[in-house]
Amino acid sequence: FPLDCSMSISLLEDASANPQIAYKQAASRLWHARSIGSNMLCDDDPKPGKKESPLRVLIMDADSLFANLISRHLSNNGCLCQIIHDGINAMEAIMEVRPQAIVADVFLQGSNVFRLRELCLQDAKTAIIPWILNGHQKNAATVASAHYLNIFHFLKRPIEYNELLGLIQHFACGEW
């Protein structure tokens, strides 16, 4: 994979002495940066703090195996997840759970995800909830619809779980 990395001058000598270790360190720093939703990481960057209460995430996906994998990964990293497998009662679930983030499959059974987002935008309490879409079909039309509805994160399957976790952690810090 392409890797852009800049290292301080003090480490340049170490990097030329053993380029494989330097590459592994750079790749590790890039992975860490991406896992917190950034494109770069500096030594003096503050580590994202954890909130005292877990972040509530609503996962809307008809594929129970996929939804459970997402839930397990996020739960293992301090999130409180709830899963719904169809969109029939999705608005009721959103109002009941009051999630701080929603991860939704673009083609949710029993509902149109874009219509659900429109309904959420009409209520001040749910309009501020950030959404992350995921799906196998990421094309210009779905991306344009998502952008129009203020959904700025669209992950194409298979997704990187650490990328999803990084986005969720940024939501926890209020940086969306």
mmCIF file of C-alpha atoms in Angstrom:
data_model
loop_
_atom_site.group_PDB
_atom_site.id
_atom_site.type_symbol
_atom_site.label_atom_id
_atom_site.label_comp_id
_atom_site.label_asym_id
_atom_site.label_seq_id
_atom_site.Cartn_x
_atom_site.Cartn_y
_atom_site.Cartn_z
ATOM 1 C CA PHE A 1 0.000 0.000 0.000
ATOM 2 C CA PRO A 2 1.239 3.538 -0.593
ATOM 3 C CA LEU A 3 2.785 5.079 2.491
ATOM 4 C CA ASP A 4 3.633 8.743 2.971
ATOM 5 C CA CYS A 5 5.635 9.349 6.068
ATOM 6 C CA SER A 6 7.852 12.129 7.299
ATOM 7 C CA MET A 7 10.267 11.519 10.126
ATOM 8 C CA SER A 8 12.169 14.007 12.193
ATOM 9 C CA ILE A 9 15.800 14.729 11.347
ATOM 10 C CA SER A 10 16.968 13.099 14.564
ATOM 11 C CA LEU A 11 15.514 9.788 13.346
ATOM 12 C CA LEU A 12 16.843 10.060 9.793
ATOM 13 C CA GLU A 13 20.155 8.453 10.743
ATOM 14 C CA ASP A 14 18.361 5.569 12.451
ATOM 15 C CA ALA A 15 16.127 5.115 9.406
ATOM 16 C CA SER A 16 19.029 4.842 6.984
ATOM 17 C CA ALA A 17 20.773 2.332 9.268
ATOM 18 C CA ASN A 18 17.777 0.001 9.349
ATOM 19 C CA PRO A 19 15.089 0.932 6.796
ATOM 20 C CA GLN A 20 12.862 -2.060 7.620
ATOM 21 C CA ILE A 21 12.433 -1.037 11.229
ATOM 22 C CA ALA A 22 11.784 2.562 10.112
ATOM 23 C CA TYR A 23 9.169 1.297 7.640
ATOM 24 C CA LYS A 24 7.454 -0.789 10.346
ATOM 25 C CA GLN A 25 7.436 2.181 12.735
ATOM 26 C CA ALA A 26 6.022 4.457 10.032
ATOM 27 C CA ALA A 27 3.356 1.903 9.086
ATOM 28 C CA SER A 28 2.434 1.488 12.736
ATOM 29 C CA ARG A 29 2.093 5.254 13.217
ATOM 30 C CA LEU A 30 -0.043 5.505 10.068
ATOM 31 C CA TRP A 31 -2.273 2.644 11.225
ATOM 32 C CA HIS A 32 -2.680 4.322 14.624
ATOM 33 C CA ALA A 33 -3.521 7.659 12.980
ATOM 34 C CA ARG A 34 -6.115 6.052 10.726
ATOM 35 C CA SER A 35 -7.630 4.167 13.659
ATOM 36 C CA ILE A 36 -8.377 7.500 15.320
ATOM 37 C CA GLY A 37 -9.694 8.957 12.072
ATOM 38 C CA SER A 38 -6.659 11.040 11.082
ATOM 39 C CA ASN A 39 -4.325 11.087 8.129
ATOM 40 C CA MET A 40 -1.282 11.904 10.238
ATOM 41 C CA LEU A 41 -0.018 11.586 13.777
ATOM 42 C CA CYS A 42 2.626 13.650 15.508
ATOM 43 C CA ASP A 43 4.544 12.769 18.660
ATOM 44 C CA ASP A 44 3.041 15.713 20.510
ATOM 45 C CA ASP A 45 -0.564 15.004 19.444
ATOM 46 C CA PRO A 46 -2.750 14.493 22.490
ATOM 47 C CA LYS A 47 -4.238 11.050 22.776
ATOM 48 C CA PRO A 48 -8.022 11.062 22.412
ATOM 49 C CA GLY A 49 -9.592 10.903 25.852
ATOM 50 C CA LYS A 50 -12.287 8.438 26.692
ATOM 51 C CA LYS A 51 -15.637 9.696 27.805
ATOM 52 C CA GLU A 52 -16.874 8.558 31.154
ATOM 53 C CA SER A 53 -20.001 7.007 29.698
ATOM 54 C CA PRO A 54 -19.792 4.670 26.705
ATOM 55 C CA LEU A 55 -20.745 6.002 23.295
ATOM 56 C CA ARG A 56 -24.147 4.677 22.194
ATOM 57 C CA VAL A 57 -24.087 3.326 18.639
ATOM 58 C CA LEU A 58 -27.100 2.055 16.708
ATOM 59 C CA ILE A 59 -26.226 -0.490 14.026
ATOM 60 C CA MET A 60 -28.855 -0.980 11.317
ATOM 61 C CA ASP A 61 -28.049 -3.937 9.075
ATOM 62 C CA ALA A 62 -30.026 -6.914 7.772
ATOM 63 C CA ASP A 63 -26.889 -9.089 7.745
ATOM 64 C CA SER A 64 -26.815 -10.320 11.351
ATOM 65 C CA LEU A 65 -23.292 -11.749 11.080
ATOM 66 C CA PHE A 66 -21.892 -8.452 9.794
ATOM 67 C CA ALA A 67 -23.848 -6.416 12.357
ATOM 68 C CA ASN A 68 -22.624 -8.652 15.177
ATOM 69 C CA LEU A 69 -19.002 -8.316 14.017
ATOM 70 C CA ILE A 70 -19.298 -4.521 13.993
ATOM 71 C CA SER A 71 -21.010 -4.575 17.383
ATOM 72 C CA ARG A 72 -18.378 -6.846 18.914
ATOM 73 C CA HIS A 73 -15.504 -4.720 17.595
ATOM 74 C CA LEU A 74 -17.040 -1.466 18.821
ATOM 75 C CA SER A 75 -18.104 -3.005 22.168
ATOM 76 C CA ASN A 76 -14.579 -4.296 22.747
ATOM 77 C CA ASN A 77 -13.439 -0.691 22.331
ATOM 78 C CA GLY A 78 -15.836 0.843 24.825
ATOM 79 C CA CYS A 79 -19.026 1.484 22.829
ATOM 80 C CA LEU A 80 -22.520 0.449 23.826
ATOM 81 C CA CYS A 81 -24.127 -1.012 20.692
ATOM 82 C CA GLN A 82 -27.675 -1.903 19.753
ATOM 83 C CA ILE A 83 -28.542 -3.743 16.547
ATOM 84 C CA ILE A 84 -31.710 -3.635 14.479
ATOM 85 C CA HIS A 85 -32.000 -5.893 11.446
ATOM 86 C CA ASP A 86 -34.668 -4.086 9.444
ATOM 87 C CA GLY A 87 -35.912 -0.575 8.935
ATOM 88 C CA ILE A 88 -39.551 -1.175 9.789
ATOM 89 C CA ASN A 89 -39.266 0.251 13.306
ATOM 90 C CA ALA A 90 -36.023 2.134 12.776
ATOM 91 C CA MET A 91 -37.361 5.581 13.725
ATOM 92 C CA GLU A 92 -38.788 4.190 16.956
ATOM 93 C CA ALA A 93 -35.426 2.576 17.739
ATOM 94 C CA ILE A 94 -33.587 5.841 17.051
ATOM 95 C CA MET A 95 -35.930 7.746 19.371
ATOM 96 C CA GLU A 96 -35.693 5.064 22.072
ATOM 97 C CA VAL A 97 -31.934 4.420 21.994
ATOM 98 C CA ARG A 98 -30.915 8.062 21.408
ATOM 99 C CA PRO A 99 -27.662 6.941 19.761
ATOM 100 C CA GLN A 100 -24.659 9.201 19.487
ATOM 101 C CA ALA A 101 -23.792 7.595 16.139
ATOM 102 C CA ILE A 102 -25.606 5.430 13.599
ATOM 103 C CA VAL A 103 -23.952 2.829 11.364
ATOM 104 C CA ALA A 104 -26.391 1.850 8.624
ATOM 105 C CA ASP A 105 -26.410 -0.411 5.587
ATOM 106 C CA VAL A 106 -27.445 1.536 2.491
ATOM 107 C CA PHE A 107 -29.910 -1.174 1.504
ATOM 108 C CA LEU A 108 -31.653 -1.753 4.825
ATOM 109 C CA GLN A 109 -34.602 -4.148 4.479
ATOM 110 C CA GLY A 110 -38.018 -2.677 5.093
ATOM 111 C CA SER A 111 -36.982 0.947 4.744
ATOM 112 C CA ASN A 112 -35.097 3.496 2.720
ATOM 113 C CA VAL A 113 -32.060 4.657 4.695
ATOM 114 C CA PHE A 114 -32.091 8.026 2.950
ATOM 115 C CA ARG A 115 -35.745 8.529 3.925
ATOM 116 C CA LEU A 116 -34.880 7.638 7.529
ATOM 117 C CA ARG A 117 -32.143 10.255 7.491
ATOM 118 C CA GLU A 118 -34.608 12.832 6.111
ATOM 119 C CA LEU A 119 -36.954 12.064 8.994
ATOM 120 C CA CYS A 120 -34.102 12.447 11.480
ATOM 121 C CA LEU A 121 -33.155 15.824 9.992
ATOM 122 C CA GLN A 122 -36.684 17.089 10.685
ATOM 123 C CA ASP A 123 -36.295 16.628 14.450
ATOM 124 C CA ALA A 124 -33.720 18.777 16.263
ATOM 125 C CA LYS A 125 -32.914 15.939 18.698
ATOM 126 C CA THR A 126 -32.063 13.436 15.970
ATOM 127 C CA ALA A 127 -30.700 15.828 13.339
ATOM 128 C CA ILE A 128 -27.345 16.082 15.106
ATOM 129 C CA ILE A 129 -26.719 12.325 15.153
ATOM 130 C CA PRO A 130 -23.837 11.527 12.779
ATOM 131 C CA TRP A 131 -24.410 8.672 10.337
ATOM 132 C CA ILE A 132 -21.935 6.281 8.757
ATOM 133 C CA LEU A 133 -23.227 4.405 5.739
ATOM 134 C CA ASN A 134 -21.783 1.145 4.515
ATOM 135 C CA GLY A 135 -22.595 -1.105 1.625
ATOM 136 C CA HIS A 136 -21.336 -3.088 -1.321
ATOM 137 C CA GLN A 137 -22.545 -0.566 -3.861
ATOM 138 C CA LYS A 138 -20.884 2.806 -3.499
ATOM 139 C CA ASN A 139 -21.581 4.804 -6.626
ATOM 140 C CA ALA A 140 -22.004 8.445 -7.570
ATOM 141 C CA ALA A 141 -25.762 8.433 -6.967
ATOM 142 C CA THR A 142 -25.588 6.959 -3.454
ATOM 143 C CA VAL A 143 -22.668 9.196 -2.470
ATOM 144 C CA ALA A 144 -24.487 12.280 -3.794
ATOM 145 C CA SER A 145 -27.656 11.336 -1.904
ATOM 146 C CA ALA A 146 -25.673 10.772 1.272
ATOM 147 C CA HIS A 147 -23.838 14.078 0.943
ATOM 148 C CA TYR A 148 -27.087 15.943 0.305
ATOM 149 C CA LEU A 149 -28.422 14.542 3.602
ATOM 150 C CA ASN A 150 -25.273 15.500 5.560
ATOM 151 C CA ILE A 151 -23.915 11.951 5.694
ATOM 152 C CA PHE A 152 -20.231 12.445 5.071
ATOM 153 C CA HIS A 153 -18.896 8.963 5.831
ATOM 154 C CA PHE A 154 -19.609 6.107 3.439
ATOM 155 C CA LEU A 155 -17.575 2.948 3.867
ATOM 156 C CA LYS A 156 -17.523 0.361 1.100
ATOM 157 C CA ARG A 157 -17.640 -3.260 2.157
ATOM 158 C CA PRO A 158 -15.528 -4.994 3.181
ATOM 159 C CA ILE A 159 -14.938 -2.212 5.690
ATOM 160 C CA GLU A 160 -11.870 -1.601 7.822
ATOM 161 C CA TYR A 161 -13.060 -2.008 11.394
ATOM 162 C CA ASN A 162 -10.349 0.302 12.713
ATOM 163 C CA GLU A 163 -11.424 3.012 10.283
ATOM 164 C CA LEU A 164 -14.978 2.681 11.597
ATOM 165 C CA LEU A 165 -13.688 2.779 15.175
ATOM 166 C CA GLY A 166 -11.666 5.912 14.390
ATOM 167 C CA LEU A 167 -14.738 7.675 13.041
ATOM 168 C CA ILE A 168 -16.777 6.654 16.084
ATOM 169 C CA GLN A 169 -14.037 7.904 18.429
ATOM 170 C CA HIS A 170 -14.039 11.262 16.657
ATOM 171 C CA PHE A 171 -17.787 11.438 17.124
ATOM 172 C CA ALA A 172 -17.231 10.814 20.839
ATOM 173 C CA CYS A 173 -14.914 13.830 20.943
ATOM 174 C CA GLY A 174 -17.549 15.931 19.185
ATOM 175 C CA GLU A 175 -15.349 16.497 16.133
ATOM 176 C CA TRP A 176 -17.882 15.740 13.401
#
